[in-house]
Structures are given as structure tokens and as C-alpha cells.
Amino acid sequence: MTGKLHITQTYDDGYASDDYNGPNHREAGAHLLWDVLPALELHAGWQHSWAGEDVRRDGGDDLSWGQVGLIRYF
């Protein structure tokens, strides 16, 4: 099993809001990967994003999401 943690700070240059350029949101997440068979992997992850001032002003909010999947190599 392998794992990875990440923390990201994004910057908005007119993307999420036309009236704002600056830090947009922060995100933290974790990903795990298991070798099930020689050519089959199971992965799982979770992320959470904290909305920045511009995102909240435009009606956005914090978000959390996760994923589970299989990767097959051939």
C-alpha cells in the first residue's frame, strides 16, 4: 500500500470571479493505493476544499469529495 497527502493553495486571476485576483481556495487531501493483483490496483481518496473570500462572495462554499476505483493495466 502506498499513500500520498497533499495541500494546495490556488490563485484566481479572473477565473472564479471577474472582480478578484488573488488566493482562491485551499485544498487538502489523501490518496491510498493498494496492489490487489500484479496488474490491478485499488485506489481511494478524499479531498476537502476551503472556499476563499471571492468564492464565498459569489455564492460558493467549502466542498468535500471522495473517490474509490480500480485501475487495470494490460
CSV table of C-alpha atoms in Angstrom, one decimal:
chain,number,residue,atom,x,y,z
A,1,MET,CA,0.0,0.0,0.0
A,2,THR,CA,1.2,3.5,-0.8
A,3,GLY,CA,-0.2,6.8,0.3
A,4,LYS,CA,0.0,10.5,-0.6
A,5,LEU,CA,-1.1,13.6,1.3
A,6,HIS,CA,-1.3,17.0,-0.4
A,7,ILE,CA,-2.1,20.6,0.4
A,8,THR,CA,-2.8,23.1,-2.3
A,9,GLN,CA,-3.2,26.9,-2.4
A,10,THR,CA,-4.8,28.1,-5.7
A,11,TYR,CA,-4.7,31.6,-7.1
A,12,ASP,CA,-7.5,33.2,-9.1
A,13,ASP,CA,-6.6,35.5,-12.0
A,14,GLY,CA,-10.2,36.3,-13.2
A,15,TYR,CA,-11.3,32.7,-13.3
A,16,ALA,CA,-13.8,32.2,-10.4
A,17,SER,CA,-14.5,35.9,-10.1
A,18,ASP,CA,-14.1,38.7,-12.7
A,19,ASP,CA,-13.6,41.2,-9.9
A,20,TYR,CA,-10.9,39.5,-7.9
A,21,ASN,CA,-7.3,38.4,-8.4
A,22,GLY,CA,-5.7,36.6,-5.5
A,23,PRO,CA,-5.8,33.5,-3.4
A,24,ASN,CA,-8.9,31.5,-4.3
A,25,HIS,CA,-9.2,28.3,-2.2
A,26,ARG,CA,-7.1,25.9,-0.1
A,27,GLU,CA,-7.4,22.1,-0.5
A,28,ALA,CA,-6.1,19.2,1.5
A,29,GLY,CA,-6.4,15.5,0.5
A,30,ALA,CA,-5.2,12.0,0.9
A,31,HIS,CA,-4.9,9.2,-1.6
A,32,LEU,CA,-4.2,5.5,-0.9
A,33,LEU,CA,-3.2,2.8,-3.5
A,34,TRP,CA,-3.3,-0.9,-3.0
A,35,ASP,CA,-1.8,-3.6,-5.3
A,36,VAL,CA,-4.6,-6.2,-5.4
A,37,LEU,CA,-3.1,-8.3,-8.2
A,38,PRO,CA,0.0,-7.8,-10.4
A,39,ALA,CA,-2.0,-5.7,-12.9
A,40,LEU,CA,-4.8,-4.5,-10.7
A,41,GLU,CA,-4.8,-1.6,-8.2
A,42,LEU,CA,-7.5,-0.3,-5.9
A,43,HIS,CA,-7.4,3.4,-5.1
A,44,ALA,CA,-9.3,5.6,-2.6
A,45,GLY,CA,-9.1,9.2,-1.8
A,46,TRP,CA,-10.6,12.2,0.0
A,47,GLN,CA,-10.3,15.9,-0.5
A,48,HIS,CA,-11.6,19.0,1.2
A,49,SER,CA,-11.6,22.5,-0.3
A,50,TRP,CA,-12.0,25.7,1.8
A,51,ALA,CA,-13.5,28.4,-0.3
A,52,GLY,CA,-11.8,31.8,-0.4
A,53,GLU,CA,-13.3,35.2,0.1
A,54,ASP,CA,-14.1,35.6,-3.6
A,55,VAL,CA,-15.7,32.2,-3.9
A,56,ARG,CA,-17.9,32.9,-0.9
A,57,ARG,CA,-18.9,36.4,-2.2
A,58,ASP,CA,-20.0,34.8,-5.5
A,59,GLY,CA,-22.2,32.2,-3.7
A,60,GLY,CA,-19.7,29.3,-3.4
A,61,ASP,CA,-18.9,27.3,-0.2
A,62,ASP,CA,-16.5,24.7,1.1
A,63,LEU,CA,-16.6,21.3,-0.6
A,64,SER,CA,-15.6,17.7,0.3
A,65,TRP,CA,-15.5,14.7,-2.0
A,66,GLY,CA,-14.0,11.3,-2.2
A,67,GLN,CA,-13.4,8.6,-4.7
A,68,VAL,CA,-12.9,4.8,-4.9
A,69,GLY,CA,-11.8,3.0,-8.1
A,70,LEU,CA,-9.9,0.2,-9.7
A,71,ILE,CA,-7.0,0.6,-12.1
A,72,ARG,CA,-6.4,-2.3,-14.5
A,73,TYR,CA,-3.2,-2.5,-16.5
A,74,PHE,CA,-2.9,-4.6,-19.7
